[in-house]
Coordinates of N, CA and C in Angstrom, one line a residue:
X1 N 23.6 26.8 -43.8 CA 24.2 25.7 -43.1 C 25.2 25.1 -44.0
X2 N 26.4 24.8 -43.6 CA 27.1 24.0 -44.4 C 28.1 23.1 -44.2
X3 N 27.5 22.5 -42.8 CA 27.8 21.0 -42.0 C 26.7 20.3 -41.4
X4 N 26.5 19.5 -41.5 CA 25.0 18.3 -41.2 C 26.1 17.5 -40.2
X5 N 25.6 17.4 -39.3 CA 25.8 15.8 -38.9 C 24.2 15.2 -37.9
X6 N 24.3 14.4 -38.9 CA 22.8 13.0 -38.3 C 23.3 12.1 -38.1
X7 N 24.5 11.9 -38.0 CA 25.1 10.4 -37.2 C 24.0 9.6 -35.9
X8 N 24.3 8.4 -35.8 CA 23.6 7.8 -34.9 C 22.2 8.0 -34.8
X9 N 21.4 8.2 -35.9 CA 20.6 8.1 -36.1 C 19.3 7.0 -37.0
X10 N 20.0 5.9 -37.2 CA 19.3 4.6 -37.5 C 18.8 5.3 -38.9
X11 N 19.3 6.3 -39.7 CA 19.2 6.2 -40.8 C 19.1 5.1 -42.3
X12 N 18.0 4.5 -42.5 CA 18.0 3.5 -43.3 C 18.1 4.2 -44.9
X13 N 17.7 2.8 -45.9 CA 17.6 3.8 -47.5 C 16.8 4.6 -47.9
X14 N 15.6 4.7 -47.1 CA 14.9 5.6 -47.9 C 15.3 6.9 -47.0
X15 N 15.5 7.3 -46.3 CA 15.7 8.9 -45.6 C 17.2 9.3 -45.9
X16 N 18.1 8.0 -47.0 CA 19.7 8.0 -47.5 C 19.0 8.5 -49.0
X17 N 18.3 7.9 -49.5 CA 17.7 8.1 -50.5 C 17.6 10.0 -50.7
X18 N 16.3 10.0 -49.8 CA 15.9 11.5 -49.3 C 16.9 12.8 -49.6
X19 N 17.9 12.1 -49.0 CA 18.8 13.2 -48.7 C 20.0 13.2 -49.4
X20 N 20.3 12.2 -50.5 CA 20.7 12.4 -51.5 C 20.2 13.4 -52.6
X21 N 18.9 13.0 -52.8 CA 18.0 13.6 -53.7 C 17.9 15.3 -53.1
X22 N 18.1 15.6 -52.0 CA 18.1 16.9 -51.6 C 19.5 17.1 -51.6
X23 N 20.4 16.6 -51.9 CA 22.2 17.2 -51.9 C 22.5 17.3 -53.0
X24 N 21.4 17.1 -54.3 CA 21.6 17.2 -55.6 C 21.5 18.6 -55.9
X25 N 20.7 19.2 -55.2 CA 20.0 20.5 -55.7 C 20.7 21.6 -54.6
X26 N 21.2 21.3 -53.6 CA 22.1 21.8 -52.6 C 23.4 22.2 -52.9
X27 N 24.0 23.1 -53.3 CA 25.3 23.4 -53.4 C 26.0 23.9 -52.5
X28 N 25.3 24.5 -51.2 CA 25.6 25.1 -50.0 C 26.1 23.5 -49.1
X29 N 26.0 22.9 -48.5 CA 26.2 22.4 -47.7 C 27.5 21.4 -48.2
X30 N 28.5 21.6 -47.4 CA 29.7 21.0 -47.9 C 30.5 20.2 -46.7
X31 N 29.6 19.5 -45.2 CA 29.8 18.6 -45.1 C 28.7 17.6 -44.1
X32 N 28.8 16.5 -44.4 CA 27.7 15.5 -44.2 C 28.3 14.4 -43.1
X33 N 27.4 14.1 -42.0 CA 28.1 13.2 -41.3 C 27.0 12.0 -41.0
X34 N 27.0 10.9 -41.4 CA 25.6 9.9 -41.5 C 26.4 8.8 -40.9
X35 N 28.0 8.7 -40.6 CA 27.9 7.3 -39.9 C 29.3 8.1 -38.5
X36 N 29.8 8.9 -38.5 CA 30.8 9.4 -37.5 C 31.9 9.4 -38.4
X37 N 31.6 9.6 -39.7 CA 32.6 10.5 -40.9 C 32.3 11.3 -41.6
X38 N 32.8 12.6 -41.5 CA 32.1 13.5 -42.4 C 32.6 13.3 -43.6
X39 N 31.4 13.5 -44.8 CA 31.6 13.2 -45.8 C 32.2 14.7 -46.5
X40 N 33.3 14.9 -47.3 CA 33.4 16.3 -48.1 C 32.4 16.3 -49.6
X41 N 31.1 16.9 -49.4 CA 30.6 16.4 -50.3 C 30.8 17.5 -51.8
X42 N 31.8 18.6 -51.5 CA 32.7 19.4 -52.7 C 33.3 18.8 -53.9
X43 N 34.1 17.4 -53.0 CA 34.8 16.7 -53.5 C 33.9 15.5 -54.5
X44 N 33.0 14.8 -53.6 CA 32.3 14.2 -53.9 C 31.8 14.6 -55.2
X45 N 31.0 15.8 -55.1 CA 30.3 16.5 -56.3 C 31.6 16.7 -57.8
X46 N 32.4 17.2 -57.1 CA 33.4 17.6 -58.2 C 33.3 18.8 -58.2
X47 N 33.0 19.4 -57.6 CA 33.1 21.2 -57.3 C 34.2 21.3 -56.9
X48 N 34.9 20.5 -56.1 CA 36.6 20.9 -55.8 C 37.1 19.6 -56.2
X49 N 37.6 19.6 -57.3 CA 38.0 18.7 -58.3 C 39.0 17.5 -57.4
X50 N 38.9 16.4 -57.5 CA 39.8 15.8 -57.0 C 39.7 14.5 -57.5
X51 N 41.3 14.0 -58.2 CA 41.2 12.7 -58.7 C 41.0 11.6 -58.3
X52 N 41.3 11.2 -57.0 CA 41.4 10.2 -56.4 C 40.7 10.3 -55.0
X53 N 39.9 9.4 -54.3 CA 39.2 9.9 -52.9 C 39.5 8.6 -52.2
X54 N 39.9 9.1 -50.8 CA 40.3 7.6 -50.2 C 39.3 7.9 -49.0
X55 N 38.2 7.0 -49.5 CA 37.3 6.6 -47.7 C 37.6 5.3 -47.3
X56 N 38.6 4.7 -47.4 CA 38.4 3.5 -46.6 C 38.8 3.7 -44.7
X57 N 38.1 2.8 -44.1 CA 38.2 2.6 -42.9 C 37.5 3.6 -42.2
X58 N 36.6 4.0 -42.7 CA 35.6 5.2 -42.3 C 34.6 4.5 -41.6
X59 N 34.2 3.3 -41.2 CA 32.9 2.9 -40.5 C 31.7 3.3 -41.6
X60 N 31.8 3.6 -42.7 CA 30.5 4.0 -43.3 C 29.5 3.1 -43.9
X61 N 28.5 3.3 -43.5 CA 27.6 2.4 -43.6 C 26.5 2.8 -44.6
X62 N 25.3 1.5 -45.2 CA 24.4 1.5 -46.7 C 24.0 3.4 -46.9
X63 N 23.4 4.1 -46.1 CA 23.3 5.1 -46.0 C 24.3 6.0 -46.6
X64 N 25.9 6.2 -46.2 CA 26.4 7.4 -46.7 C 26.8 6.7 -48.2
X65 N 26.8 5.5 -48.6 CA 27.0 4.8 -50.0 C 26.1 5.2 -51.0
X66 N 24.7 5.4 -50.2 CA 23.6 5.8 -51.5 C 23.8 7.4 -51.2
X67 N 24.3 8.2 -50.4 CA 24.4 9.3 -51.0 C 25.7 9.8 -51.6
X68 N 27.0 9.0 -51.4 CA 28.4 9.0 -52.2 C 27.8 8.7 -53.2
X69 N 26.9 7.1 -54.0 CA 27.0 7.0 -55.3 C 26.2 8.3 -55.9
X70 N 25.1 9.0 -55.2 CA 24.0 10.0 -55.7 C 25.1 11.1 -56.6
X71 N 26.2 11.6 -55.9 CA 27.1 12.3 -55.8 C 28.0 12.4 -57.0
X72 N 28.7 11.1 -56.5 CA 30.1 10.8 -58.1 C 29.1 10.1 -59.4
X73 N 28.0 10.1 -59.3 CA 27.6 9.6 -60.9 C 26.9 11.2 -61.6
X74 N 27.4 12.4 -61.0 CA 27.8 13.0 -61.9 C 29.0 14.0 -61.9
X75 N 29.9 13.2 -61.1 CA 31.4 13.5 -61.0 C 32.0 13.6 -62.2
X76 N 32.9 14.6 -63.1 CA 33.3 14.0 -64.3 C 34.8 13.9 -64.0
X77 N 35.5 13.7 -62.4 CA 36.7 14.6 -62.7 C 37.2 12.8 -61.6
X78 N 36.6 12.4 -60.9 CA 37.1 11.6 -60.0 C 37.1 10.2 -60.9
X79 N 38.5 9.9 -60.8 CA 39.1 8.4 -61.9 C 39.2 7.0 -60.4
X80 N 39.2 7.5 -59.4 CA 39.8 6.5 -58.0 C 38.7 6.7 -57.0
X81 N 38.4 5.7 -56.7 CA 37.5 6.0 -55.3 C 37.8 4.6 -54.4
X82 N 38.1 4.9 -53.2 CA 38.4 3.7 -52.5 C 37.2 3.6 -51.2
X83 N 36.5 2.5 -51.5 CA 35.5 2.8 -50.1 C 36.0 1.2 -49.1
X84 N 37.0 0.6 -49.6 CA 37.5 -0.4 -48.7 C 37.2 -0.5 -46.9
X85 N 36.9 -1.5 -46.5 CA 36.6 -1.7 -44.9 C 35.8 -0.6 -44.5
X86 N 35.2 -0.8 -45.0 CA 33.5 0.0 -44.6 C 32.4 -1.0 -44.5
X87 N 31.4 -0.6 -44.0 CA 30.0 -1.4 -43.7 C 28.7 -0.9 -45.0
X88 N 29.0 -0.7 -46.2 CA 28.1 -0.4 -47.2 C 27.0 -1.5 -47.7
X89 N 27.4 -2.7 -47.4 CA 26.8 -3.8 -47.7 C 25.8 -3.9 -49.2
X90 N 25.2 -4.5 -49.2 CA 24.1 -5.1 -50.5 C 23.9 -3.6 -51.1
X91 N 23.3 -2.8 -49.9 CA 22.1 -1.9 -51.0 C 23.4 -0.7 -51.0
X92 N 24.4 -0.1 -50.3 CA 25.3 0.6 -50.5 C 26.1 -0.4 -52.0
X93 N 26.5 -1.3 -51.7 CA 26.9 -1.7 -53.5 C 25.9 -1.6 -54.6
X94 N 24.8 -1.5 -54.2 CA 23.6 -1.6 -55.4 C 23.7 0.1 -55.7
X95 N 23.7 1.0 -55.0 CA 23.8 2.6 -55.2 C 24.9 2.8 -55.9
X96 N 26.2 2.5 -55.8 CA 27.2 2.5 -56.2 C 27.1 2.3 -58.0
X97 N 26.5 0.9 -57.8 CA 26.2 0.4 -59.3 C 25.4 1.2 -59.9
X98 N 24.3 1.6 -59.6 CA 23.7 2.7 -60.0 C 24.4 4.1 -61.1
X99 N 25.4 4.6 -60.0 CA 26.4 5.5 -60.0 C 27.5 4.9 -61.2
X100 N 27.6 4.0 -61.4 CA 28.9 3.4 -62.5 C 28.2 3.9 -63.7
X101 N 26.7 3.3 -63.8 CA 26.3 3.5 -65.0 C 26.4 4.8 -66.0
X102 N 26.2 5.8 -65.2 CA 26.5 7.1 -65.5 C 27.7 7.9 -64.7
X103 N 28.7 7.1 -64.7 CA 30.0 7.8 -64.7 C 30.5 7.4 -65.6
X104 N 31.5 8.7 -66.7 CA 32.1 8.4 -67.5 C 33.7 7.9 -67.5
X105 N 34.1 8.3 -66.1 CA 35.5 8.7 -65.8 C 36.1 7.4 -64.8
X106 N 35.4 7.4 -64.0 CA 35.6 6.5 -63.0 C 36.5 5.5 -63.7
X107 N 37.9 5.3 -63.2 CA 38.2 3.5 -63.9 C 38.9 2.6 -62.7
X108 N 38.5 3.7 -61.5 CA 39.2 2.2 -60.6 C 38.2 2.5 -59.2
X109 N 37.7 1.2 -58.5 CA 37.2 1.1 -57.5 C 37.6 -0.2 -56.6
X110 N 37.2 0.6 -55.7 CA 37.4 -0.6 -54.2 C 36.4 -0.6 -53.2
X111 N 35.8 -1.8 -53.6 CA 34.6 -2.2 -52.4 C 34.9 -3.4 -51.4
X112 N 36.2 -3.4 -51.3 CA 37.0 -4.5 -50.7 C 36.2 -4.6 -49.0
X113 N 35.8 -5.6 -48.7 CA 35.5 -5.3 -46.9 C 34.1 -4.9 -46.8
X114 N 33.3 -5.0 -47.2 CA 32.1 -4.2 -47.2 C 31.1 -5.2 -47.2
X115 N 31.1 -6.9 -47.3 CA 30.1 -7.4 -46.6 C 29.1 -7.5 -47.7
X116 N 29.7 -7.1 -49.3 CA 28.1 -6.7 -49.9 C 27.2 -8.0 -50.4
X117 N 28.2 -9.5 -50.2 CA 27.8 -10.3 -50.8 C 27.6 -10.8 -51.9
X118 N 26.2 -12.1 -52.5 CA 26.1 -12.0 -53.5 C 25.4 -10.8 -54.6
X119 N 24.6 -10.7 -53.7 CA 23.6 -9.0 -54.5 C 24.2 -8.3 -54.6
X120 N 24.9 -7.6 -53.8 CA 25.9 -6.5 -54.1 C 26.7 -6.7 -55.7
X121 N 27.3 -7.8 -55.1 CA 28.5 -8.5 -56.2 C 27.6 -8.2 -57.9
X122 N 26.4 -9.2 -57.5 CA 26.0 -9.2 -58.8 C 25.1 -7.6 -59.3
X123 N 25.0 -6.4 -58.4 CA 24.5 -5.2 -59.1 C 25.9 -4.5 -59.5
X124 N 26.9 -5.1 -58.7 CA 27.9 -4.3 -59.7 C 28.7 -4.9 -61.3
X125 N 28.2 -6.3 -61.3 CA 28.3 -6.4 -62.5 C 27.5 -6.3 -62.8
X126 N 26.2 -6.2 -62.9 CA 24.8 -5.6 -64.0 C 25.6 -4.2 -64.3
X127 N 25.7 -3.3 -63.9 CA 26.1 -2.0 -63.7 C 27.4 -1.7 -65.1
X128 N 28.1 -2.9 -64.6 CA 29.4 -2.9 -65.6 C 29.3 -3.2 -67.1
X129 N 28.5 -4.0 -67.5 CA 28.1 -4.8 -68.8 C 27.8 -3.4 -69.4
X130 N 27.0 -1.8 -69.4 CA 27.3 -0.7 -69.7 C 28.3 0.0 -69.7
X131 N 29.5 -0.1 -68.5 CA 30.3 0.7 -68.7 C 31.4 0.4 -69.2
X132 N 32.3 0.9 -69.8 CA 33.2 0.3 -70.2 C 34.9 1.3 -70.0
X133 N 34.6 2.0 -69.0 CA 35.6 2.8 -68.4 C 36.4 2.2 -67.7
X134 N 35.6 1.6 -66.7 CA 36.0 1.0 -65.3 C 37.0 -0.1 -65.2
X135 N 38.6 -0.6 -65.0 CA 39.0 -1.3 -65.3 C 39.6 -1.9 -64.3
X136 N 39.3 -1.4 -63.1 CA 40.2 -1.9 -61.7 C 39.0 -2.3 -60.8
X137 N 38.7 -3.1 -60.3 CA 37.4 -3.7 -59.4 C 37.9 -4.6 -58.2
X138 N 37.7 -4.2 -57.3 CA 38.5 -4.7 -55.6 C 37.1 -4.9 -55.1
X139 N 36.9 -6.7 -55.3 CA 35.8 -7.0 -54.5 C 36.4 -7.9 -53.2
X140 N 37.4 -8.0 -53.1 CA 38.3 -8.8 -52.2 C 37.1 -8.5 -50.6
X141 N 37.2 -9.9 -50.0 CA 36.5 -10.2 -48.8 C 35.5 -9.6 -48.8
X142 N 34.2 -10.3 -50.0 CA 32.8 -9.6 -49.6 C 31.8 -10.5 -49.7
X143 N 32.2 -11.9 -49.4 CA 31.3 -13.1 -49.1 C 30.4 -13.3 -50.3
X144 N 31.2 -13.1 -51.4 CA 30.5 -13.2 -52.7 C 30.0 -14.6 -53.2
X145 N 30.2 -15.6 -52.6 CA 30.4 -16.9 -52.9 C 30.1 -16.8 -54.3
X146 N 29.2 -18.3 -54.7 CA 29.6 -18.8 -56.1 C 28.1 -17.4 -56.7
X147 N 27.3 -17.2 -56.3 CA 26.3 -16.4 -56.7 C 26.9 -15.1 -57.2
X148 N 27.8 -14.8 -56.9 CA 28.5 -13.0 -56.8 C 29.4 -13.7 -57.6
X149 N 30.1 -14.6 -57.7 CA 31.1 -14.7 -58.8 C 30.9 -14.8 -60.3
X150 N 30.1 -16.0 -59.7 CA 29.1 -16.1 -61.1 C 29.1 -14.8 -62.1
X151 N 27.8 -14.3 -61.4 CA 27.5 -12.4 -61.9 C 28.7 -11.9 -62.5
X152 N 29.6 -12.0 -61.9 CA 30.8 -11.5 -62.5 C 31.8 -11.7 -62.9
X153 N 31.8 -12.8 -63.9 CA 32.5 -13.2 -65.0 C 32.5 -12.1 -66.1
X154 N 33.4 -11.9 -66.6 CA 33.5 -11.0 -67.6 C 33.5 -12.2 -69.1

């Protein structure tokens, strides 16, 4: 098989979790659909090398975020990733942050639109205080208030 779609299926984090953890060890299946976007997860992986990935405006929700971050934190090849105007919220930003720690390459992201808040905001600066690649950060419109800003003073 080497197209999934489980879309519309109330997929939360742990069966996002699940199925990350099983697309780690999967090199056959190369596309994923968890919110009514298929994910190219080739690219994702870095099996088909690609510098830059533009998901914004995909409708993608906490789910395909914990299995995109599962994915690029051991990407060594992708420097851009745009997940702007998406629905990834708190725990799709916390997976993400996860994923910073152990990417080496990564130096620009956009979580612009995504609702993640203050938790979000502040697992991506926990995340950052390790990395020191990363030098473009698009948190623009994510209800960070003073809690999420705070976190993320440099």
């Amino acid at each position: 098989m080497i197209t999934l779609d489980i879309s519309d299926n109330d997929i939360g984090d742990e069966g996002a979790k699940a199925l990350a953890s099983a697309l780690r060890v999967n090199a056959v299946l190369a596309k994923l659909n968890l919110d009514g976007h298929e994910l190219d997860l080739p690219k994702l992986r870095g099996t088909d090398p690609v510098a830059s990935l533009d998901l914004s405006c995909k409708r993608l929700g906490p789910a395909s975020a914990i299995v995109i971050a599962s994915l690029i934190a051991g990407n060594a090849v992708m420097t851009t990733l745009n997940l702007g105007v998406n629905y990834i919220r708190a725990e799709g930003a916390a997976a993400i942050a996860e994923a910073l720690r152990g990417n080496a390459v990564m130096t620009e992201l956009d979580v612009s639109w995504n609702s993640i808040g203050p938790a979000g905001a502040a697992a991506i600066a926990e995340a950052l205080r390790g990395n020191g690649v990363l030098k473009t950060l698009n948190l623009y419109c994510n209800n960070i208030r003073d809690e999420g800003a705070a976190a993320t003073r440099c």
